[in-house]
Amino acid sequence: MTDMRYLAPSTLDEAVGAFAAAAGAARILAGGTDILVQMRAGMVQPGLIVDIKKIPELTGIEETADGGFVIGAAVSGAVLYEHPRFGEVWPGVLEAINLIGSTQVQGRASAGGNLCNGSPAGDSVPAMIAAGATVTVQGPNGRRQMPVEAVPAGPGRTNLTPGEILVSFTLPPRAKGASDAYLRMIPRTEMDIAVVGCGVNLTLKDGVCTAARVGLGAVAPTVLLVEAAAKALIGSKLDDAAIETAAAACRAACRPIDDKRGTIVYRTKVAGVLLKRTVAIAADRAGRA
Ligand SMILES: Cc1cc2nc3c(=O)[nH]c(=O)nc-3n(C[C@H](O)[C@H](O)[C@H](O)COP(=O)(O)OP(=O)(O)OC[C@H]3O[C@@H](n4cnc5c(N)ncnc54)[C@H](O)[C@@H]3O)c2cc1C
């Protein structure tokens, strides 16, 4: 058995320096609810663990002057839940993050870990994509921004380059009449992996949908932004025909696997059903926002 070092730096520069210097032998630890399970199963054996929970920029939540939010990549679901304003402004993103695991898992697990773990079924990812969230990443060559949908590269893989750490999520300011929702289908009532997950974010003006984004999880190698579904909703009064067209776009976007949780046919059908239900919740919230 090889030795493993553990580092808990208090600055991002220190974390990036150590992570990059280890040249692939290091792993980031946020909540540890994925990585520790993988280490125990012998799937990963890092020579260095870089714990990022002691870095203020990665553990803070800021409401910006324009009404947007910047959420540190390592903020836990429990801490986000306690924020006095976040759930009011982004109820769909919050409900997606709060679906992850149990109370114990919520105390540790982060949206950053959910995204960087690269699971196509990660619950927070479709909601973040629907929200139009971007991420800031920092590596040995500096900082860059990218949309959340550009981060996953395939099951267990991301487009972060060696030594890069996810720093934060930026959620845009909210228009009046805008809201969001997230629903997932799981075979059990809780503590399971999504068969399909659907995030919808939309804006209503005088009953007409003026903006929409749809994120779909667990139906392809990466979580998808379904632009054709959003296009079907925008300009409509969210009538049955528009919603059915959007549901059909979701079904058409599916490239799922068959596994013990659901077949290709089942996942594809559920994608359309979830789209309809998620739109209904987001629209109801937007009507009150
Ligand atoms: C009992 C249980 C139930 C669960 N239920 C669900 C569920 O319902 N839905 C769901 O989606 N997931 C679920 N999970 C999986 C897991 O809890 C989530 O994916 C969680 O969001 C991971 O966050 P974390 O902070 O614990 O990540 P970690 O385990 O700390 O990290 C996960 C991966 O991302 C990397 N990483 C973490 N943060 C960064 C960063 N800032 N920059 C670069 N790389 C980073 C790590 O190196 C690691 O490879 C469950 C896990 C358990 C144990």
mmCIF file of N, CA and C and ligand atoms in Angstrom, residues 27-38 52 58 73 99-102 105 108-114 116-117 121-124 160 164-167 184 191-192, ligand 1:
data_model
loop_
_atom_site.group_PDB
_atom_site.id
_atom_site.type_symbol
_atom_site.label_atom_id
_atom_site.label_comp_id
_atom_site.label_asym_id
_atom_site.label_seq_id
_atom_site.Cartn_x
_atom_site.Cartn_y
_atom_site.Cartn_z
ATOM 1 N N ARG A 27 -6.000 14.188 -5.715
ATOM 2 C CA ARG A 27 -7.444 14.369 -5.905
ATOM 3 C C ARG A 27 -7.918 15.452 -4.955
ATOM 4 N N ILE A 28 -8.895 16.216 -5.450
ATOM 5 C CA ILE A 28 -9.532 17.230 -4.609
ATOM 6 C C ILE A 28 -10.561 16.547 -3.718
ATOM 7 N N LEU A 29 -10.643 17.003 -2.478
ATOM 8 C CA LEU A 29 -11.688 16.534 -1.557
ATOM 9 C C LEU A 29 -12.550 17.731 -1.189
ATOM 10 N N ALA A 30 -13.832 17.670 -1.514
ATOM 11 C CA ALA A 30 -14.770 18.716 -1.070
ATOM 12 C C ALA A 30 -15.551 18.095 0.093
ATOM 13 N N GLY A 31 -16.727 17.512 -0.210
ATOM 14 C CA GLY A 31 -17.477 16.823 0.843
ATOM 15 C C GLY A 31 -16.968 15.413 1.085
ATOM 16 N N GLY A 32 -16.363 14.833 0.066
ATOM 17 C CA GLY A 32 -15.848 13.462 0.190
ATOM 18 C C GLY A 32 -16.897 12.380 -0.004
ATOM 19 N N THR A 33 -18.139 12.749 -0.315
ATOM 20 C CA THR A 33 -19.208 11.737 -0.357
ATOM 21 C C THR A 33 -19.162 10.879 -1.616
ATOM 22 N N ASP A 34 -18.414 11.302 -2.623
ATOM 23 C CA ASP A 34 -18.121 10.431 -3.766
ATOM 24 C C ASP A 34 -16.715 9.859 -3.647
ATOM 25 N N ILE A 35 -15.744 10.731 -3.411
ATOM 26 C CA ILE A 35 -14.344 10.292 -3.495
ATOM 27 C C ILE A 35 -13.999 9.273 -2.404
ATOM 28 N N LEU A 36 -14.534 9.429 -1.205
ATOM 29 C CA LEU A 36 -14.204 8.465 -0.141
ATOM 30 C C LEU A 36 -14.799 7.095 -0.449
ATOM 31 N N VAL A 37 -16.002 7.096 -1.037
ATOM 32 C CA VAL A 37 -16.630 5.827 -1.430
ATOM 33 C C VAL A 37 -15.765 5.153 -2.504
ATOM 34 N N GLN A 38 -15.280 5.969 -3.451
ATOM 35 C CA GLN A 38 -14.450 5.419 -4.533
ATOM 36 C C GLN A 38 -13.104 4.919 -3.996
ATOM 37 N N ILE A 52 -10.438 21.124 0.176
ATOM 38 C CA ILE A 52 -10.680 22.543 -0.173
ATOM 39 C C ILE A 52 -11.692 23.217 0.744
ATOM 40 N N LEU A 58 -14.107 29.233 -1.599
ATOM 41 C CA LEU A 58 -14.807 28.028 -2.054
ATOM 42 C C LEU A 58 -15.952 27.631 -1.128
ATOM 43 N N ALA A 73 -17.641 26.504 -4.725
ATOM 44 C CA ALA A 73 -17.794 25.132 -5.235
ATOM 45 C C ALA A 73 -17.939 24.104 -4.120
ATOM 46 N N LEU A 99 -31.726 17.319 -2.854
ATOM 47 C CA LEU A 99 -32.128 15.920 -3.081
ATOM 48 C C LEU A 99 -30.960 14.962 -2.911
ATOM 49 N N ILE A 100 -29.739 15.513 -2.888
ATOM 50 C CA ILE A 100 -28.555 14.652 -2.854
ATOM 51 C C ILE A 100 -28.423 13.975 -1.486
ATOM 52 N N GLY A 101 -28.603 12.650 -1.483
ATOM 53 C CA GLY A 101 -28.326 11.863 -0.281
ATOM 54 C C GLY A 101 -29.227 12.150 0.904
ATOM 55 N N SER A 102 -28.678 11.858 2.078
ATOM 56 C CA SER A 102 -29.399 11.949 3.348
ATOM 57 C C SER A 102 -29.015 13.237 4.075
ATOM 58 N N VAL A 105 -25.294 13.250 4.422
ATOM 59 C CA VAL A 105 -24.621 13.576 3.159
ATOM 60 C C VAL A 105 -24.758 15.076 2.875
ATOM 61 N N ARG A 108 -22.184 17.563 4.089
ATOM 62 C CA ARG A 108 -20.851 17.563 3.469
ATOM 63 C C ARG A 108 -20.886 17.829 1.965
ATOM 64 N N ALA A 109 -21.840 17.211 1.254
ATOM 65 C CA ALA A 109 -21.791 17.179 -0.218
ATOM 66 C C ALA A 109 -21.980 18.548 -0.838
ATOM 67 N N SER A 110 -21.213 18.809 -1.918
ATOM 68 C CA SER A 110 -21.240 20.103 -2.586
ATOM 69 C C SER A 110 -21.715 19.959 -4.029
ATOM 70 N N ALA A 111 -22.191 21.083 -4.586
ATOM 71 C CA ALA A 111 -22.553 21.088 -6.011
ATOM 72 C C ALA A 111 -21.290 20.951 -6.865
ATOM 73 N N GLY A 112 -20.163 21.488 -6.372
ATOM 74 C CA GLY A 112 -18.905 21.358 -7.113
ATOM 75 C C GLY A 112 -18.499 19.902 -7.245
ATOM 76 N N GLY A 113 -18.612 19.151 -6.154
ATOM 77 C CA GLY A 113 -18.286 17.722 -6.193
ATOM 78 C C GLY A 113 -19.253 16.964 -7.076
ATOM 79 N N ASN A 114 -20.518 17.337 -7.033
ATOM 80 C CA ASN A 114 -21.538 16.685 -7.863
ATOM 81 C C ASN A 114 -21.208 16.848 -9.347
ATOM 82 N N CYS A 116 -18.066 17.794 -10.640
ATOM 83 C CA CYS A 116 -16.732 17.266 -10.980
ATOM 84 C C CYS A 116 -16.670 15.748 -10.905
ATOM 85 N N ASN A 117 -17.597 15.123 -10.200
ATOM 86 C CA ASN A 117 -17.630 13.661 -10.176
ATOM 87 C C ASN A 117 -17.980 13.096 -11.562
ATOM 88 N N ALA A 121 -25.929 11.334 -13.905
ATOM 89 C CA ALA A 121 -27.136 11.362 -13.077
ATOM 90 C C ALA A 121 -27.024 12.328 -11.899
ATOM 91 N N GLY A 122 -25.967 13.128 -11.834
ATOM 92 C CA GLY A 122 -25.807 14.082 -10.727
ATOM 93 C C GLY A 122 -27.003 15.034 -10.665
ATOM 94 N N ASP A 123 -27.654 15.113 -9.525
ATOM 95 C CA ASP A 123 -28.930 15.836 -9.458
ATOM 96 C C ASP A 123 -28.815 17.346 -9.640
ATOM 97 N N SER A 124 -27.732 17.946 -9.142
ATOM 98 C CA SER A 124 -27.685 19.412 -9.220
ATOM 99 C C SER A 124 -27.364 19.907 -10.630
ATOM 100 N N LEU A 160 -12.140 19.873 -17.236
ATOM 101 C CA LEU A 160 -11.124 20.635 -16.504
ATOM 102 C C LEU A 160 -9.748 20.100 -16.924
ATOM 103 N N GLU A 164 -6.538 22.059 -12.573
ATOM 104 C CA GLU A 164 -7.613 23.048 -12.406
ATOM 105 C C GLU A 164 -8.577 22.645 -11.296
ATOM 106 N N ILE A 165 -8.984 23.655 -10.527
ATOM 107 C CA ILE A 165 -9.950 23.458 -9.439
ATOM 108 C C ILE A 165 -11.181 24.309 -9.735
ATOM 109 N N LEU A 166 -12.349 23.727 -9.538
ATOM 110 C CA LEU A 166 -13.597 24.485 -9.669
ATOM 111 C C LEU A 166 -13.712 25.407 -8.462
ATOM 112 N N VAL A 167 -13.856 26.701 -8.731
ATOM 113 C CA VAL A 167 -13.862 27.688 -7.641
ATOM 114 C C VAL A 167 -15.296 28.020 -7.214
ATOM 115 N N ARG A 184 -36.843 14.608 -10.340
ATOM 116 C CA ARG A 184 -36.147 13.402 -10.807
ATOM 117 C C ARG A 184 -37.064 12.215 -10.600
ATOM 118 N N MET A 191 -32.745 8.466 -1.603
ATOM 119 C CA MET A 191 -31.422 7.837 -1.565
ATOM 120 C C MET A 191 -31.200 6.901 -2.738
ATOM 121 N N ASP A 192 -31.473 7.388 -3.935
ATOM 122 C CA ASP A 192 -31.222 6.569 -5.115
ATOM 123 C C ASP A 192 -30.698 7.469 -6.229
HETATM 124 C C1 LIG B 1 -25.428 7.756 0.594
HETATM 125 C C2 LIG B 1 -25.187 8.615 -0.622
HETATM 126 C C3 LIG B 1 -26.293 9.092 -1.320
HETATM 127 C C4 LIG B 1 -26.091 9.893 -2.452
HETATM 128 N N1 LIG B 1 -27.198 10.375 -3.112
HETATM 129 C C5 LIG B 1 -27.033 11.148 -4.225
HETATM 130 C C6 LIG B 1 -28.167 11.669 -4.911
HETATM 131 O O1 LIG B 1 -29.326 11.466 -4.531
HETATM 132 N N2 LIG B 1 -27.945 12.440 -6.007
HETATM 133 C C7 LIG B 1 -26.679 12.706 -6.466
HETATM 134 O O2 LIG B 1 -26.530 13.431 -7.463
HETATM 135 N N3 LIG B 1 -25.577 12.221 -5.824
HETATM 136 C C8 LIG B 1 -25.729 11.453 -4.721
HETATM 137 N N4 LIG B 1 -24.629 10.960 -4.059
HETATM 138 C C9 LIG B 1 -23.286 11.228 -4.575
HETATM 139 C C10 LIG B 1 -22.578 12.442 -3.913
HETATM 140 O O3 LIG B 1 -23.066 12.681 -2.610
HETATM 141 C C11 LIG B 1 -22.743 13.728 -4.753
HETATM 142 O O4 LIG B 1 -22.226 13.544 -6.053
HETATM 143 C C12 LIG B 1 -22.088 14.948 -4.088
HETATM 144 O O5 LIG B 1 -22.607 16.143 -4.632
HETATM 145 C C13 LIG B 1 -20.560 14.951 -4.216
HETATM 146 O O6 LIG B 1 -20.093 16.130 -3.589
HETATM 147 P P1 LIG B 1 -18.816 16.096 -2.606
HETATM 148 O O7 LIG B 1 -18.561 17.510 -2.218
HETATM 149 O O8 LIG B 1 -19.012 15.124 -1.516
HETATM 150 O O9 LIG B 1 -17.710 15.587 -3.640
HETATM 151 P P2 LIG B 1 -16.283 14.800 -3.406
HETATM 152 O O10 LIG B 1 -16.570 13.401 -3.065
HETATM 153 O O11 LIG B 1 -15.482 15.613 -2.433
HETATM 154 O O12 LIG B 1 -15.704 14.978 -4.843
HETATM 155 C C14 LIG B 1 -16.292 14.312 -5.958
HETATM 156 C C15 LIG B 1 -15.329 14.372 -7.149
HETATM 157 O O13 LIG B 1 -15.173 15.717 -7.615
HETATM 158 C C16 LIG B 1 -13.827 16.178 -7.445
HETATM 159 N N5 LIG B 1 -13.962 17.547 -6.941
HETATM 160 C C17 LIG B 1 -14.725 17.935 -5.886
HETATM 161 N N6 LIG B 1 -14.717 19.261 -5.786
HETATM 162 C C18 LIG B 1 -13.905 19.730 -6.765
HETATM 163 C C19 LIG B 1 -13.496 21.031 -7.157
HETATM 164 N N7 LIG B 1 -13.926 22.137 -6.525
HETATM 165 N N8 LIG B 1 -12.663 21.165 -8.223
HETATM 166 C C20 LIG B 1 -12.230 20.054 -8.899
HETATM 167 N N9 LIG B 1 -12.598 18.789 -8.567
HETATM 168 C C21 LIG B 1 -13.430 18.641 -7.512
HETATM 169 C C22 LIG B 1 -13.183 15.208 -6.466
HETATM 170 O O14 LIG B 1 -11.803 15.089 -6.659
HETATM 171 C C23 LIG B 1 -13.913 13.909 -6.806
HETATM 172 O O15 LIG B 1 -13.346 13.331 -7.948
HETATM 173 C C24 LIG B 1 -24.783 10.177 -2.909
HETATM 174 C C25 LIG B 1 -23.672 9.691 -2.194
HETATM 175 C C26 LIG B 1 -23.879 8.922 -1.057
HETATM 176 C C27 LIG B 1 -22.677 8.399 -0.302
#
